[in-house]
PDB file of C-alpha atoms in Angstrom:
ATOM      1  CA  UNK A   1     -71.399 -99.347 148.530  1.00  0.00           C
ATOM      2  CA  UNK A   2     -71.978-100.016 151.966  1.00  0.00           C
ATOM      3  CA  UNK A   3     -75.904 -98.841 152.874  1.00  0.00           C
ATOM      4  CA  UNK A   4     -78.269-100.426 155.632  1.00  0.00           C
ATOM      5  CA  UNK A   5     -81.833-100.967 155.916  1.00  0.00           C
ATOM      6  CA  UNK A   6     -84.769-100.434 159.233  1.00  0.00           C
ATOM      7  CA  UNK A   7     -87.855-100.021 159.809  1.00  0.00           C
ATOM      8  CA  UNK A   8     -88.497 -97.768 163.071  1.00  0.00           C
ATOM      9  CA  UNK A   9     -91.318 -96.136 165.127  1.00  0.00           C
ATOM     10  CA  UNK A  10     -91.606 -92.467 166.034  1.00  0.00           C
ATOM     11  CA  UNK A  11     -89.751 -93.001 169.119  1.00  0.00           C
ATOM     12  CA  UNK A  12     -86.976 -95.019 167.481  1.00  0.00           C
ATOM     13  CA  UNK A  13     -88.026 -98.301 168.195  1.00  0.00           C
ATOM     14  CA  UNK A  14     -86.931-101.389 166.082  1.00  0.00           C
ATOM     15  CA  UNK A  15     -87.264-104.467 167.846  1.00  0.00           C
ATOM     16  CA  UNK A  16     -89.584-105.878 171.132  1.00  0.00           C
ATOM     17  CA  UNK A  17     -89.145-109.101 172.433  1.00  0.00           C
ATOM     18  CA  UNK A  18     -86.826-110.393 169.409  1.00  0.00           C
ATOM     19  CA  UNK A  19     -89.210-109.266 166.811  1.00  0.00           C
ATOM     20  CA  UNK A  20     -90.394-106.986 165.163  1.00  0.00           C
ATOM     21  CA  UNK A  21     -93.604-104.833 167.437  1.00  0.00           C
ATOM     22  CA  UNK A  22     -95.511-104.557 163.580  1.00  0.00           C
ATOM     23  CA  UNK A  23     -96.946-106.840 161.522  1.00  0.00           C
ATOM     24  CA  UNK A  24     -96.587-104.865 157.427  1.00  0.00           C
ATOM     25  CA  UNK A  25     -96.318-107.485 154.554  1.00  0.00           C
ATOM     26  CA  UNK A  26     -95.792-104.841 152.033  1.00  0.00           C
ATOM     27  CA  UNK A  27     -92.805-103.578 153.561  1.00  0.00           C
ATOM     28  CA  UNK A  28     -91.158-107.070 154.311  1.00  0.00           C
ATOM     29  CA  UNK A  29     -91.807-107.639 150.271  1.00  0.00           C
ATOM     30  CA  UNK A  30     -89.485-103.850 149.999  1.00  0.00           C
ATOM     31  CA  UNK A  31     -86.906-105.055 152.455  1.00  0.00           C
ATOM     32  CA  UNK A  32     -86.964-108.464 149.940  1.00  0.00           C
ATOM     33  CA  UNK A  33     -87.083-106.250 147.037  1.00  0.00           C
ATOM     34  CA  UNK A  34     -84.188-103.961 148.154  1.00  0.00           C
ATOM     35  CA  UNK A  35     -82.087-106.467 149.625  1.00  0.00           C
ATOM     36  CA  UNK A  36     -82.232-109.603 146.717  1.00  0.00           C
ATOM     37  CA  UNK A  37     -78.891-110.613 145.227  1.00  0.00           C
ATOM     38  CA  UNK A  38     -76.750-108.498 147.838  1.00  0.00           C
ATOM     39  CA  UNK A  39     -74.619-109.350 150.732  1.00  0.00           C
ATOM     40  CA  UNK A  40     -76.216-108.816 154.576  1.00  0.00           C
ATOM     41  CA  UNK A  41     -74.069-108.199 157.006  1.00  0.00           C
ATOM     42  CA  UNK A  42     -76.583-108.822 160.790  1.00  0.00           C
ATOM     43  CA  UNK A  43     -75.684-109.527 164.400  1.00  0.00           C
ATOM     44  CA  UNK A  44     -75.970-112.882 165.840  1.00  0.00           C
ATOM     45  CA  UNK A  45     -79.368-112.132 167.275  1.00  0.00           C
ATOM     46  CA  UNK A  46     -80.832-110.315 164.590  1.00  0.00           C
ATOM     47  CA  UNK A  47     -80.073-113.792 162.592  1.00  0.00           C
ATOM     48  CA  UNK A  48     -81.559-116.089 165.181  1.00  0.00           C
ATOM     49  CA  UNK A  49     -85.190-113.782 165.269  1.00  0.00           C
ATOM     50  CA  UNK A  50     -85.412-114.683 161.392  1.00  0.00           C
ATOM     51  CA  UNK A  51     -87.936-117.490 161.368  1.00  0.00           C
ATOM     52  CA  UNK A  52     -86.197-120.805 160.778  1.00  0.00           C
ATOM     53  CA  UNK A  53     -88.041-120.678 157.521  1.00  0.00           C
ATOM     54  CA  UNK A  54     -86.066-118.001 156.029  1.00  0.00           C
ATOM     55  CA  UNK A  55     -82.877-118.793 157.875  1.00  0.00           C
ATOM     56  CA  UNK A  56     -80.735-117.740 156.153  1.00  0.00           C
ATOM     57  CA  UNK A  57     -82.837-115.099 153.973  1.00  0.00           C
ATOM     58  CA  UNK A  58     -82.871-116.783 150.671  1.00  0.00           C
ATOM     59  CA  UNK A  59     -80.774-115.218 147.359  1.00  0.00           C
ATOM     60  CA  UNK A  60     -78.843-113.189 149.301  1.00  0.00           C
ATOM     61  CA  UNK A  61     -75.183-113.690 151.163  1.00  0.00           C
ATOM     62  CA  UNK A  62     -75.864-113.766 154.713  1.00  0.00           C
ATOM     63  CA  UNK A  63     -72.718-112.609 157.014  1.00  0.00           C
ATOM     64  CA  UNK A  64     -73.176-112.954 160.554  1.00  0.00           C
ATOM     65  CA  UNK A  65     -71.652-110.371 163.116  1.00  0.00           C
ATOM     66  CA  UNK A  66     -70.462-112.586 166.124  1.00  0.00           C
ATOM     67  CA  UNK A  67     -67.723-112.420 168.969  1.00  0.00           C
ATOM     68  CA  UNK A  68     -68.585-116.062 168.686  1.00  0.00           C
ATOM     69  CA  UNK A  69     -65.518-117.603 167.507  1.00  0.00           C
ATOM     70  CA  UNK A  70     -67.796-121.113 167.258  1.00  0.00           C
ATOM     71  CA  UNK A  71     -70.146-119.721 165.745  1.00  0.00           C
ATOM     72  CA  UNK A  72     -72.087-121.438 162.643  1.00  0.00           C
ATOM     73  CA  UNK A  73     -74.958-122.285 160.508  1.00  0.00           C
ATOM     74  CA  UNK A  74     -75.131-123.576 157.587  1.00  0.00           C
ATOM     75  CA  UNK A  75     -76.263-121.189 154.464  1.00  0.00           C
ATOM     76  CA  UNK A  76     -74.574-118.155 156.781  1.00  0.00           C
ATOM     77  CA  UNK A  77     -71.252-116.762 157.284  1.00  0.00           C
ATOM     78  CA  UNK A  78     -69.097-115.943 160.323  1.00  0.00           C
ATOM     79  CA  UNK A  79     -67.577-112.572 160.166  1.00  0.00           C
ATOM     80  CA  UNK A  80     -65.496-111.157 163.604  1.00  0.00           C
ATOM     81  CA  UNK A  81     -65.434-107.528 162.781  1.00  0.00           C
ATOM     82  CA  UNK A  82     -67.643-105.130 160.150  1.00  0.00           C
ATOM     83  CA  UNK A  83     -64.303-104.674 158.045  1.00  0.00           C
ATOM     84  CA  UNK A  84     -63.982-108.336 156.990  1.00  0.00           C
ATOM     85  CA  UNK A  85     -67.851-108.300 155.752  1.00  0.00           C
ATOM     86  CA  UNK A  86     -66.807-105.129 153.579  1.00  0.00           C
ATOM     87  CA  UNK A  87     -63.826-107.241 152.216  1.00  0.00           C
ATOM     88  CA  UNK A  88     -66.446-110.307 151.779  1.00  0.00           C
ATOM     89  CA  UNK A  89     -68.833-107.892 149.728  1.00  0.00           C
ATOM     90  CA  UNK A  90     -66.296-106.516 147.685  1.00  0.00           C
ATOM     91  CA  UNK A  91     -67.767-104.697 144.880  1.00  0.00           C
ATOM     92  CA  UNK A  92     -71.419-106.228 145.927  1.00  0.00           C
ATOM     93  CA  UNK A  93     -73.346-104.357 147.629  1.00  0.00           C
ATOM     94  CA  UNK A  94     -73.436-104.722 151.353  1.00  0.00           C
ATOM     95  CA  UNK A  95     -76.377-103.993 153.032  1.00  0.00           C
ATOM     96  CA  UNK A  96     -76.124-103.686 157.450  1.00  0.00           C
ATOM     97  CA  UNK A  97     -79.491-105.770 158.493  1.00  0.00           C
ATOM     98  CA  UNK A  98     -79.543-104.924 162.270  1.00  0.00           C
ATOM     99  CA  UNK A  99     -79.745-105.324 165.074  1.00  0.00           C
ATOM    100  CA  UNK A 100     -79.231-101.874 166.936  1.00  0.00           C
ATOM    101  CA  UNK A 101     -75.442-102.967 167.791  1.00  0.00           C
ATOM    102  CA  UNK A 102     -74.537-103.286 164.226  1.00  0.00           C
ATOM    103  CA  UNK A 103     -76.710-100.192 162.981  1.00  0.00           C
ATOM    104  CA  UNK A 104     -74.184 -98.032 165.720  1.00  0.00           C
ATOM    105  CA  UNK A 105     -70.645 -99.714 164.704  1.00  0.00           C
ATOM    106  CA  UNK A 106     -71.698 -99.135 161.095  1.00  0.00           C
ATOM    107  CA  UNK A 107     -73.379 -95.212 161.526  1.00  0.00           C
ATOM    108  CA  UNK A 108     -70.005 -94.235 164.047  1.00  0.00           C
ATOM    109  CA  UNK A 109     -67.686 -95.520 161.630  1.00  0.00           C
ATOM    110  CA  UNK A 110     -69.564 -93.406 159.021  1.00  0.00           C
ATOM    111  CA  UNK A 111     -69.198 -96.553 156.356  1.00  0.00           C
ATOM    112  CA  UNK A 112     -72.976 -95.755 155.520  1.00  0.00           C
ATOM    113  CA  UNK A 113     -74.055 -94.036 152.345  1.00  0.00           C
ATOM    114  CA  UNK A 114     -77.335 -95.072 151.766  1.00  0.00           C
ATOM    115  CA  UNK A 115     -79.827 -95.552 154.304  1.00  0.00           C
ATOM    116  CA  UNK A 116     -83.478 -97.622 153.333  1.00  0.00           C
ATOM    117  CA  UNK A 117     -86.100 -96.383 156.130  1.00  0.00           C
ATOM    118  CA  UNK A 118     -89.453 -97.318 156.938  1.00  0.00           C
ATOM    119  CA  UNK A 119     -90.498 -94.495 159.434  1.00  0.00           C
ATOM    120  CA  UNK A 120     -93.799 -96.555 161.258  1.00  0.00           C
ATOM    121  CA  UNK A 121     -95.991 -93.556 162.131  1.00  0.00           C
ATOM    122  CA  UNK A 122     -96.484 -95.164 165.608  1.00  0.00           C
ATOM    123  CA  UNK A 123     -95.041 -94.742 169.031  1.00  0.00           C
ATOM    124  CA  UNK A 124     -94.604 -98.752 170.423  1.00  0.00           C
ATOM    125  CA  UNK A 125     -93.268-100.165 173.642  1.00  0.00           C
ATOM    126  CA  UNK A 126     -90.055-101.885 172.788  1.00  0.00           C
ATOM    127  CA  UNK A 127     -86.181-102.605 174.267  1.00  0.00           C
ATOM    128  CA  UNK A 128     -84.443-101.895 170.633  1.00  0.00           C
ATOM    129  CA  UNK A 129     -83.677 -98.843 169.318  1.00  0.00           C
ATOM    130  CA  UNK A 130     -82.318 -97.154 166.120  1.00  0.00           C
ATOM    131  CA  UNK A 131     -79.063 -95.239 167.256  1.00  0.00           C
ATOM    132  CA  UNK A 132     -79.167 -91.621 167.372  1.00  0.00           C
ATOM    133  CA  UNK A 133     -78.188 -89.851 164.058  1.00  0.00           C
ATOM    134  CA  UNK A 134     -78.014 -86.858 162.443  1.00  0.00           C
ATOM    135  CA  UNK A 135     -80.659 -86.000 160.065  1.00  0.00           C
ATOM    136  CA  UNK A 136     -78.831 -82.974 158.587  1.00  0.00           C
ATOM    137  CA  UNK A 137     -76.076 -85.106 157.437  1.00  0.00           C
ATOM    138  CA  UNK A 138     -78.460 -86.896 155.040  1.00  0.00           C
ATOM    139  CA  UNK A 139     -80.367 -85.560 151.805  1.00  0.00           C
ATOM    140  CA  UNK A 140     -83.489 -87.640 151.311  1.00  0.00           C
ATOM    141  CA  UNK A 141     -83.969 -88.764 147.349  1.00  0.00           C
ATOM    142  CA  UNK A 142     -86.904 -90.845 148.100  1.00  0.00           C
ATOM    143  CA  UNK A 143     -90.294 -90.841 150.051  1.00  0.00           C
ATOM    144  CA  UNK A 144     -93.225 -93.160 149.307  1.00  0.00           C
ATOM    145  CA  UNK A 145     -96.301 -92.369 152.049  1.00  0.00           C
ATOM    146  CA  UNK A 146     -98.389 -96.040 153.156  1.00  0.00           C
ATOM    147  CA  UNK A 147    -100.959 -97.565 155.124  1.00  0.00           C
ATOM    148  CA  UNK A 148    -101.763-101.017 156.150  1.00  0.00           C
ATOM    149  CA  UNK A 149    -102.773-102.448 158.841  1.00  0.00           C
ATOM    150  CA  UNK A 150    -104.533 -99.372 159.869  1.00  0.00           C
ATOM    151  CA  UNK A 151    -100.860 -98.261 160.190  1.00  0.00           C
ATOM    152  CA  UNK A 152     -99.269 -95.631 158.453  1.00  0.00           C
ATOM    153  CA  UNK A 153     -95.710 -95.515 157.344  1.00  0.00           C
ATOM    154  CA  UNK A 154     -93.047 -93.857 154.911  1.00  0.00           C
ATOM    155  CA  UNK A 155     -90.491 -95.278 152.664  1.00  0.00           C
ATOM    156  CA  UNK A 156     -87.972 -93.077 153.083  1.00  0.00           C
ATOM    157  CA  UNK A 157     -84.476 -93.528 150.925  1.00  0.00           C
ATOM    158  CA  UNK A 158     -81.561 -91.075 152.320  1.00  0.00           C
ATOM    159  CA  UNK A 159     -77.820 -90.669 150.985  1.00  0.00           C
ATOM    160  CA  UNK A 160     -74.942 -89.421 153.001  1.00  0.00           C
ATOM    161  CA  UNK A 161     -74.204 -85.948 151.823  1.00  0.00           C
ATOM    162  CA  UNK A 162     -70.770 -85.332 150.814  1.00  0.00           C
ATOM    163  CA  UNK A 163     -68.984 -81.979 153.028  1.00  0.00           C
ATOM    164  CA  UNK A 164     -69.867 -79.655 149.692  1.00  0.00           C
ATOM    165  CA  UNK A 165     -73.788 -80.702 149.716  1.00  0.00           C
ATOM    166  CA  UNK A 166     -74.178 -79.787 153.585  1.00  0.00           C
ATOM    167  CA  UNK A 167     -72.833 -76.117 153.594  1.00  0.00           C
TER     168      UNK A 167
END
């Protein structure tokens, strides 16, 4: 299963500056949660904004999205195109960890069936955005409502509806 996880603001925002423009421990415990014991797949610059401490994320495979044909670091892997980290996940699933290139290659090529979402109830200055999709091709099967921070936010699970579920 091929599914991807974000965290966004109202307007769509993801990233500012190479980070992230929130600061919500309980949801970086989720992604954590969510994400142990299965294969990332992120682009070269999502993977250098990881703090050195956690680079690469600990117990899980961490593929690396580069044109970069030089490309390494040690605990990570080196993956050209998103077809050879499908291969590399095989039955394992493979979870698309940003950035904003990656989440469009993946949500074009329709290879998503899950999506994790943190919708951040705020509207932030920021130069990375969450591609366009289409909410109506997506039943939600989850929604958890939060608050930290003084900032309020969903957990939001969706999966892909198959052509029978969306008549």
């Amino acid at each position: 299963m091929i599914s991807l996880i974000v965290a966004m603001g109202r307007n769509g925002v993801i990233g500012a500056n190479g980070g992230l423009p929130w600061h919500l421990p309980a949801d970086m415990r989720r992604l954590r949660e969510i994400t142990w014991g299965k294969t990332l797949v992120m682009g070269r610059k999502t993977f250098e904004s990881l703090p050195p401490k956690v680079r690469p994320l600990p117990g899980r495979r961490n593929l690396v999205l580069t044109r970069d044909a030089t490309w390494a670091h040690a605990g990570a892997e080196r993956v050209a195109i998103l077809a050879e980290a499908v291969a590399l996940a095989g039955e394992n699933e493979l979870v698309v960890f940003g950035g904003a290139e990656v989440y469009a290659l993946a949500m074009n090529m329709n290879m998503v069936e899950k999506m994790y979402v943190t919708e951040v109830d705020v509207d932030v200055a920021g130069d990375t955005y969450f591609p366009t999709w289409n909410k109506a091709e997506w039943r939600e099967v989850a929604h958890e409502q939060h608050e930290e921070n003084g900032v309020r936010y969903a957990w939001i699970d969706y999966v892909r509806q198959t052509n029978r579920e969306s008549r």
